[in-house]
Coordinates of C-alpha atoms in Angstrom, one line a residue:
M195 CA -4.4 31.2 15.0
E196 CA -6.5 28.9 12.7
N197 CA -7.2 30.3 9.3
K198 CA -10.9 30.0 8.5
K199 CA -11.0 31.9 5.2
P200 CA -13.7 30.3 3.0
E201 CA -11.4 30.0 0.0
N202 CA -8.9 28.1 2.1
R203 CA -11.6 25.7 3.4
F204 CA -12.9 25.2 -0.1
L205 CA -9.5 24.3 -1.3
E206 CA -8.9 21.9 1.6
N207 CA -12.3 20.2 1.1
S208 CA -11.8 19.9 -2.7
T209 CA -8.3 18.5 -2.2
L210 CA -9.5 16.0 0.4
T211 CA -12.4 14.9 -1.8
V212 CA -10.3 14.2 -4.9
A213 CA -7.4 12.7 -2.9
T214 CA -9.8 10.4 -1.0
L215 CA -11.5 9.3 -4.1
T216 CA -8.2 8.5 -5.9
S217 CA -6.8 6.7 -2.8
F218 CA -9.9 4.5 -3.0
L219 CA -9.3 3.6 -6.7
A220 CA -5.9 1.8 -6.5
P221 CA -6.7 -0.7 -3.7
F222 CA -10.2 -1.2 -5.2
M223 CA -8.6 -2.1 -8.6
I224 CA -6.2 -4.6 -7.0
S225 CA -8.8 -6.4 -4.9
A226 CA -11.6 -6.3 -7.5
V227 CA -9.4 -7.6 -10.4
N228 CA -8.1 -10.4 -8.3
V229 CA -11.7 -11.7 -7.9
A230 CA -12.2 -11.5 -11.7
L231 CA -9.1 -13.5 -12.6
P232 CA -10.9 -16.8 -13.2
D233 CA -13.3 -15.1 -15.7
I234 CA -10.3 -13.4 -17.4
Q235 CA -8.6 -16.8 -17.7
A236 CA -11.7 -18.4 -19.2
D237 CA -12.2 -15.5 -21.6
F238 CA -8.6 -15.6 -22.9
A239 CA -7.7 -19.2 -22.2
A240 CA -4.7 -17.8 -20.4
S241 CA -2.2 -19.9 -18.5
A242 CA -1.7 -19.6 -14.7
V243 CA 1.6 -17.8 -15.3
M244 CA 0.1 -15.2 -17.7
L245 CA -2.8 -14.8 -15.2
S246 CA -0.4 -14.0 -12.4
W247 CA 1.2 -11.3 -14.5
I248 CA -2.1 -9.4 -14.7
S249 CA -1.6 -8.4 -11.1
T250 CA 2.2 -8.6 -10.9
A251 CA 2.7 -6.2 -13.9
Y252 CA 0.5 -3.5 -12.2
L253 CA 2.3 -3.8 -8.8
L254 CA 5.8 -3.8 -10.3
S255 CA 5.2 -0.7 -12.5
T256 CA 3.6 1.1 -9.5
A257 CA 6.6 0.3 -7.3
V258 CA 9.2 1.4 -9.9
F259 CA 7.7 4.8 -10.6
L260 CA 6.7 5.9 -7.0
V261 CA 10.0 7.6 -6.0
P262 CA 11.0 9.0 -9.4
V263 CA 7.6 10.5 -10.0
G264 CA 7.7 12.0 -6.5
K265 CA 10.9 13.9 -7.5
I266 CA 9.6 14.9 -10.9
A267 CA 6.4 16.3 -9.2
D268 CA 8.5 18.2 -6.7
I269 CA 10.3 19.9 -9.5
Y270 CA 7.6 20.6 -12.1
G271 CA 4.4 20.6 -10.1
R272 CA 2.5 18.1 -8.0
K273 CA -1.0 19.1 -9.4
K274 CA 0.3 18.8 -12.9
Y275 CA 1.5 15.2 -12.5
F276 CA -1.5 14.3 -10.3
S277 CA -3.8 15.4 -13.2
R278 CA -1.6 13.5 -15.7
G279 CA -1.7 10.4 -13.6
L280 CA -5.5 10.6 -13.5
M281 CA -5.6 10.9 -17.3
L282 CA -3.3 8.0 -17.7
L283 CA -5.3 5.9 -15.3
V284 CA -8.6 6.7 -17.2
L285 CA -7.0 5.9 -20.6
S286 CA -5.3 2.7 -19.4
S287 CA -8.5 1.5 -17.7
A288 CA -10.5 2.0 -20.9
L289 CA -7.9 0.2 -22.9
S290 CA -7.9 -2.6 -20.4
A291 CA -11.6 -3.0 -20.7
L292 CA -11.1 -3.2 -24.5
A293 CA -8.1 -5.5 -24.4
P294 CA -8.3 -8.2 -27.2
S295 CA -5.8 -10.5 -25.6
V296 CA -4.1 -11.3 -22.3
L297 CA -0.8 -9.9 -23.5
M298 CA -2.4 -6.6 -24.3
L299 CA -4.2 -6.6 -21.0
I300 CA -0.9 -7.0 -19.2
A301 CA 0.6 -4.2 -21.2
F302 CA -2.3 -1.9 -20.3
R303 CA -2.0 -2.9 -16.6
V304 CA 1.6 -1.7 -16.7
L305 CA 0.3 1.7 -17.9
Q306 CA -2.3 1.6 -15.1
G307 CA 0.5 1.0 -12.6
V308 CA 2.4 4.1 -13.8
G309 CA -0.8 6.2 -13.5
A310 CA -1.4 4.8 -10.0
A311 CA 2.1 5.7 -9.0
M312 CA 1.7 9.2 -10.2
I313 CA -1.6 9.6 -8.2
I314 CA -0.4 7.9 -5.0
T315 CA 2.8 9.9 -4.8
T316 CA 1.3 13.3 -5.7
G317 CA -2.0 12.9 -4.0
M318 CA -0.5 12.6 -0.5
A319 CA 2.0 15.4 -1.3
I320 CA -0.8 17.8 -2.3
L321 CA -2.8 16.9 0.7
T322 CA 0.2 17.6 3.0
S323 CA 0.9 20.9 1.1
V324 CA -2.7 22.1 1.5
F325 CA -3.5 21.2 5.1
P326 CA -1.8 23.0 7.9
P327 CA 0.1 20.8 10.5
H328 CA -2.6 21.1 13.1
R329 CA -5.3 19.7 10.8
R330 CA -3.2 17.4 8.7
G331 CA -3.6 14.3 10.8
R332 CA -7.4 14.2 10.3
A333 CA -7.1 14.6 6.6
I334 CA -4.5 11.8 6.4
G335 CA -6.8 9.6 8.5
I336 CA -9.7 10.1 6.0
Y337 CA -7.3 9.4 3.1
V338 CA -6.1 6.2 4.7
A339 CA -9.6 5.2 5.6
A340 CA -10.5 5.4 1.9
V341 CA -7.7 2.9 1.1
Y342 CA -9.3 0.4 3.5
V343 CA -12.7 1.0 2.1
G344 CA -11.3 0.2 -1.3
L345 CA -9.8 -3.0 0.0
S346 CA -13.1 -3.9 1.7
V347 CA -15.5 -3.1 -1.1
G348 CA -13.2 -4.4 -4.0
P349 CA -13.8 -8.2 -3.6
T350 CA -17.6 -7.9 -3.1
A351 CA -18.1 -5.2 -5.8
G352 CA -15.7 -7.0 -8.2
G353 CA -17.5 -10.3 -7.7
V354 CA -21.0 -8.7 -8.3
M355 CA -19.8 -6.7 -11.4
T356 CA -18.0 -9.7 -12.9
Q357 CA -21.0 -12.0 -12.4
H358 CA -23.6 -9.6 -13.8
F359 CA -21.7 -7.4 -16.3
G360 CA -18.4 -9.3 -17.0
W361 CA -14.9 -8.7 -15.9
R362 CA -14.4 -5.7 -18.2
S363 CA -17.0 -3.7 -16.2
I364 CA -14.4 -3.4 -13.4
F365 CA -12.2 -1.4 -15.6
W366 CA -15.0 0.7 -17.1
A367 CA -16.1 1.6 -13.5
V368 CA -12.8 3.4 -13.0
V369 CA -13.4 5.7 -16.0
P370 CA -16.2 8.0 -14.7
L371 CA -14.6 8.2 -11.3
G372 CA -11.3 9.2 -12.8
I373 CA -13.0 11.8 -15.1
F374 CA -14.8 13.3 -12.1
S375 CA -11.5 13.5 -10.3
I376 CA -9.9 15.3 -13.2
I377 CA -12.7 17.9 -13.4
V378 CA -12.4 18.6 -9.7
T379 CA -8.6 18.8 -9.9
R380 CA -8.7 21.2 -12.8
T381 CA -11.5 23.5 -11.6
C382 CA -11.2 23.5 -7.8
L383 CA -7.6 23.0 -7.0
R384 CA -6.4 26.5 -7.7
G385 CA -2.6 27.1 -7.9
E386 CA 0.3 24.7 -8.1
W387 CA 2.7 23.1 -5.6
K388 CA 6.4 22.8 -6.4
G389 CA 8.8 21.7 -3.7
A390 CA 12.0 21.9 -5.6
P391 CA 11.7 24.1 -8.7
G392 CA 14.9 24.5 -10.6
D393 CA 16.3 21.1 -9.5
K394 CA 17.5 18.7 -12.2
F395 CA 16.1 15.1 -12.6
D396 CA 18.7 12.3 -12.2
L397 CA 17.7 10.1 -15.1
I398 CA 20.7 7.7 -14.6
G399 CA 19.8 7.2 -10.9
S400 CA 16.2 6.4 -11.9
L401 CA 17.3 3.9 -14.5
L402 CA 19.5 2.2 -11.9
Y403 CA 16.7 2.3 -9.3
G404 CA 13.8 0.8 -11.4
P405 CA 15.4 -2.4 -12.6
S406 CA 17.0 -3.0 -9.2
L407 CA 13.6 -2.7 -7.4
V408 CA 12.0 -5.0 -10.0
A409 CA 14.7 -7.6 -9.5
L410 CA 14.3 -7.4 -5.7
I411 CA 10.5 -7.7 -5.7
Y412 CA 10.2 -10.3 -8.4
G413 CA 13.1 -12.3 -6.9
A414 CA 11.4 -12.3 -3.5
S415 CA 8.2 -13.5 -5.0
L416 CA 10.0 -16.7 -6.3
L417 CA 11.5 -17.6 -2.9
P418 CA 12.7 -20.1 -1.9
A419 CA 13.6 -21.2 -5.5
P420 CA 17.4 -20.9 -6.2
V421 CA 16.9 -18.4 -9.0
A422 CA 15.1 -16.1 -6.5
F423 CA 18.4 -15.5 -4.6
L424 CA 20.0 -14.3 -7.8
G425 CA 17.1 -11.8 -8.3
V426 CA 17.2 -10.6 -4.7
G427 CA 21.0 -10.4 -4.8
L428 CA 21.0 -8.3 -8.0
G429 CA 18.3 -6.1 -6.6
V430 CA 20.1 -5.4 -3.3
A431 CA 23.4 -4.7 -5.1
G432 CA 21.6 -2.4 -7.5
L433 CA 19.9 -0.5 -4.7
I434 CA 23.2 -0.1 -2.8
A435 CA 24.7 1.3 -6.0
F436 CA 21.7 3.6 -6.3
A437 CA 22.2 4.8 -2.7
V438 CA 25.9 5.5 -3.3
R439 CA 25.1 7.5 -6.4
Q440 CA 22.3 9.5 -4.6
A441 CA 24.8 10.5 -1.9
S442 CA 27.2 11.9 -4.5
V443 CA 25.1 13.7 -7.1
R444 CA 23.9 17.3 -6.7
Y445 CA 20.2 16.6 -7.5
P446 CA 19.4 13.1 -6.3
V447 CA 16.1 11.3 -7.1
F448 CA 16.0 10.4 -3.4
D449 CA 18.0 12.4 -0.9
V450 CA 19.6 9.8 1.4
C451 CA 20.1 12.5 4.0
L452 CA 16.5 12.0 4.9
F453 CA 17.5 8.7 6.3
Q454 CA 20.9 9.7 7.6
N455 CA 20.0 13.0 9.3
N456 CA 16.2 12.8 9.9
R457 CA 15.6 10.3 12.7
V458 CA 11.8 10.8 12.8
F459 CA 11.5 10.2 9.0
A460 CA 13.9 7.2 9.0
F461 CA 12.5 5.4 12.0
S462 CA 8.9 6.1 11.0
S463 CA 9.5 4.7 7.5
L464 CA 11.2 1.6 9.0
A465 CA 8.2 1.2 11.4
A466 CA 5.9 1.3 8.4
L467 CA 7.9 -1.3 6.5
I468 CA 7.9 -3.6 9.6
N469 CA 4.1 -3.1 10.1
Y470 CA 3.2 -4.0 6.6
A471 CA 5.7 -6.9 6.6
A472 CA 4.0 -8.3 9.8
T473 CA 0.3 -7.8 8.7
F474 CA -0.1 -8.0 4.9
A475 CA -0.2 -11.8 4.6
V476 CA -2.6 -12.2 7.6
T477 CA -5.7 -11.9 5.3
F478 CA -4.2 -14.5 3.0
L479 CA -3.5 -17.0 5.8
M480 CA -6.8 -16.4 7.6
S481 CA -8.7 -16.9 4.4
L482 CA -7.1 -20.4 4.0
Y483 CA -7.6 -21.1 7.7
L484 CA -11.3 -20.2 7.6
Q485 CA -12.0 -22.3 4.5
Y486 CA -9.8 -25.3 5.0
V487 CA -9.7 -25.7 8.8
K488 CA -13.0 -24.2 9.8
G489 CA -14.8 -25.4 6.7
F490 CA -16.5 -22.1 5.9
P491 CA -17.6 -21.4 2.3
P492 CA -15.8 -18.5 0.5
Q493 CA -18.7 -16.1 1.1
T494 CA -18.8 -16.7 4.8
A495 CA -15.0 -16.4 5.1
G496 CA -15.1 -13.1 3.2
F497 CA -17.7 -11.8 5.6
I498 CA -15.6 -12.7 8.6
L499 CA -12.5 -11.2 7.1
V500 CA -14.1 -7.9 6.3
F501 CA -14.3 -7.0 10.0
Q502 CA -10.6 -6.0 10.0
P503 CA -10.7 -3.4 7.2
V504 CA -14.0 -2.1 8.4
I505 CA -12.5 -1.3 11.8
M506 CA -9.5 0.2 10.1
A507 CA -11.7 2.5 7.9
A508 CA -13.9 3.5 10.8
L509 CA -11.1 4.4 13.2
S510 CA -8.4 5.8 10.9
P511 CA -9.8 9.4 10.8
F512 CA -10.1 9.4 14.6
A513 CA -6.5 8.2 15.0
G514 CA -5.3 10.8 12.5
R515 CA -7.2 13.6 14.3
L516 CA -5.8 12.4 17.6
S517 CA -2.2 12.6 16.2
D518 CA -2.8 16.3 15.6
R519 CA -3.2 16.8 19.3
I520 CA -1.0 14.0 20.8
E521 CA 2.6 13.2 19.8
P522 CA 2.2 10.6 16.9
R523 CA 4.7 8.2 18.2
W524 CA 2.6 7.4 21.3
I525 CA -0.5 6.6 19.3
A526 CA 1.4 4.7 16.6
S527 CA 3.4 2.7 19.2
C528 CA 0.2 1.8 21.0
G529 CA -1.2 0.6 17.6
M530 CA 1.9 -1.4 16.9
G531 CA 1.6 -3.0 20.4
L532 CA -2.1 -3.9 19.8
T533 CA -1.2 -5.4 16.5
A534 CA 1.5 -7.5 18.1
L535 CA -1.0 -8.7 20.7
G536 CA -3.5 -9.7 18.0
L537 CA -0.7 -11.6 16.0
L538 CA 0.3 -13.4 19.2
R539 CA -3.3 -14.5 19.7
L540 CA -3.3 -15.9 16.2
V541 CA -0.4 -18.2 17.2
F542 CA -2.9 -20.2 19.3
L543 CA -5.5 -20.7 16.6
G544 CA -6.9 -24.2 16.2
P545 CA -9.8 -26.1 14.8
E546 CA -11.7 -25.5 18.0
T547 CA -11.3 -21.7 18.0
S548 CA -14.8 -20.1 18.0
T549 CA -16.0 -17.7 15.2
E550 CA -16.5 -15.0 17.8
A551 CA -12.9 -15.3 19.0
I552 CA -11.7 -15.0 15.4
I553 CA -13.7 -11.9 14.8
G554 CA -12.5 -10.4 18.0
I555 CA -8.9 -11.0 17.0
L556 CA -9.5 -9.5 13.6
C557 CA -11.1 -6.4 15.2
L558 CA -8.1 -6.1 17.5
L559 CA -5.8 -6.2 14.5
G560 CA -7.9 -3.6 12.7
L561 CA -7.8 -1.3 15.8
G562 CA -4.0 -1.7 16.0
F563 CA -3.4 -1.0 12.4
A564 CA -5.8 2.0 12.4
L565 CA -4.0 3.5 15.5
F566 CA -0.6 3.0 13.8
S567 CA -1.1 3.9 10.1
S568 CA -2.6 7.4 10.1
P569 CA -0.4 8.8 13.0
N570 CA 2.7 7.2 11.5
M571 CA 1.9 8.7 8.0
N572 CA 1.3 12.1 9.8
A573 CA 4.8 11.8 11.4
I574 CA 6.5 10.9 8.1
M575 CA 5.0 13.8 6.2
G576 CA 5.4 16.2 9.1
A577 CA 9.1 15.4 9.5
V578 CA 10.2 16.7 6.1
E579 CA 10.5 20.1 4.5
K580 CA 7.9 21.1 1.9
K581 CA 10.4 20.5 -0.9
Y582 CA 10.5 16.8 0.0
F583 CA 6.8 16.1 0.2
G584 CA 6.7 14.3 -3.1
I585 CA 9.8 12.2 -2.4
A586 CA 8.6 11.4 1.1
S587 CA 5.2 10.3 -0.2
G588 CA 6.8 8.1 -2.8
A589 CA 9.2 6.6 -0.2
V590 CA 6.5 5.7 2.2
A591 CA 4.4 4.1 -0.6
T592 CA 7.5 2.1 -1.6
M593 CA 7.9 1.0 2.0
R594 CA 4.4 -0.3 1.9
L595 CA 4.9 -2.3 -1.2
L596 CA 8.2 -3.7 0.0
G597 CA 6.6 -4.6 3.4
Q598 CA 3.8 -6.4 1.6
M599 CA 6.3 -8.2 -0.6
L600 CA 8.4 -9.2 2.5
S601 CA 5.2 -10.4 4.3
M602 CA 4.2 -12.8 1.4
A603 CA 7.8 -13.9 1.0
I604 CA 8.0 -14.9 4.7
A605 CA 4.8 -16.9 4.4
T606 CA 5.8 -18.5 1.1
V607 CA 9.2 -19.6 2.5
V608 CA 7.8 -21.1 5.7
F609 CA 5.0 -23.0 3.8
T610 CA 7.5 -24.3 1.3
L611 CA 9.9 -25.5 3.9
I612 CA 7.2 -27.3 6.0
M613 CA 4.7 -28.4 3.4
G614 CA 6.8 -28.5 0.2
S615 CA 4.7 -28.6 -2.9
A616 CA 1.8 -30.4 -1.3
Q617 CA -1.7 -28.9 -1.7
I618 CA -3.7 -28.1 1.4
S619 CA -6.1 -31.0 2.1
A620 CA -7.8 -32.7 5.1
S621 CA -4.8 -35.0 5.4
N622 CA -2.2 -32.3 6.0
L623 CA -4.2 -29.7 7.9
P624 CA -1.8 -30.1 10.9
L625 CA 1.1 -29.1 8.7
F626 CA -0.9 -26.1 7.5
L627 CA -1.6 -25.0 11.0
K628 CA 2.0 -25.5 12.0
S629 CA 3.2 -23.4 9.1
A630 CA 0.6 -20.6 9.8
K631 CA 1.6 -20.5 13.5
I632 CA 5.3 -20.2 12.7
V633 CA 4.5 -17.3 10.3
F634 CA 2.4 -15.6 13.0
V635 CA 5.3 -16.0 15.5
I636 CA 7.7 -14.3 13.1
F637 CA 5.1 -11.6 12.5
T638 CA 4.7 -11.1 16.3
F639 CA 8.5 -10.6 16.7
L640 CA 8.6 -8.2 13.8
C641 CA 5.9 -6.1 15.4
A642 CA 7.8 -6.2 18.7
A643 CA 10.8 -4.7 16.8
G644 CA 8.5 -2.2 15.2
I645 CA 7.4 -0.9 18.6
Y646 CA 11.1 0.0 19.3
F647 CA 11.4 1.9 16.0
S648 CA 8.1 3.6 16.6
M649 CA 9.1 4.8 20.1
A650 CA 12.7 5.6 19.3
R651 CA 11.8 7.9 16.4
G652 CA 11.8 10.9 18.7
R653 CA 9.4 13.8 18.9
L654 CA 7.8 15.3 15.8
R655 CA 7.0 18.5 17.6
G656 CA 9.1 20.5 20.0
E657 CA 8.6 20.7 23.7

């Protein structure tokens, strides 16, 4: 029977409020800072390479700490490390706003990434701990919707703030939101959640995992350059060694049995990896298509592209709530199928494609991703025991980052093979369209494979 005690509802609402706010901050920071990069370059007279590291340093540090922090939080307390992550995010944001040089800004962005990893991993774990299974999908849907709102609002808000108040205002904006989240966490989230008290932390495994993941992600970002294969090879070898160690130690950072013996968790995680790999680069490619092929100014292109995340944000809570009532694999598989259909339609884009048709395709992709993401996350978190909530949350966030990396790597390799180092111009638009269509074909096949993994995961709930 549903527990309707006021104190439980207050805890649920407080948890959802702070988790939703913090889930908004990370994607908002990424998208807003990207818009401000030209102003940062002008302020510091930074090179293009140094400028790229402002974003790369944040993403790499986030990826490295997701899984280890999940394990630490399971041992010592999820709320404790959620609160510490917020404090680190607030401190590093203030330091970033005060950065006197581009090197110091990059260093503070590394700290921001660590704080973001602590928040992302523990926030979802706390949300899953507080909400009972029959109401968890709705909460996860709202949490996911906040991510899409951050992605949608970030470019516009970042542009306005940079234009009127300077790029440092983006970092200052995070400070009061973070402080508010800390206050709510300390005053309203009563108690603590520990999944594995008494376990030991595998420091050696973490030291093996971190550099290996950095080598893999950074190597993939350099493809198809020869040195990239060295980075990817070292990363893969290191992660294999990490998996071997995790299978043999008593207290692993990541229990590989979750992939070996838990079909729902393993296949749901693979489906998430595939979905992000097939969709993340779409916005990048469509932005280029709208500006170079259709001839739209950046503002108009941005307005058209915002349809997709708006649909995601609007429908994710509905999809999450639906997954509380219907087996998640059916909803997620339907979403993956709609995404594949939208990607297939992108294969036939041309100069003559109408704006209405483009918006329709983006809305279809938004619908597909909304139906997939929340139910799939609900399946992942619902498939593991309470002691693994932190690890599972870190693992799915890592899958998201790896999928995004793979998506951009696919696009980069295809464009390099077909266009070489040539810049996009009116004279080579046919080559650009050919490259984009090949990428969309690959993404369509990836989504088709994702439908299999989504369906084959099995039932989350018993008969």
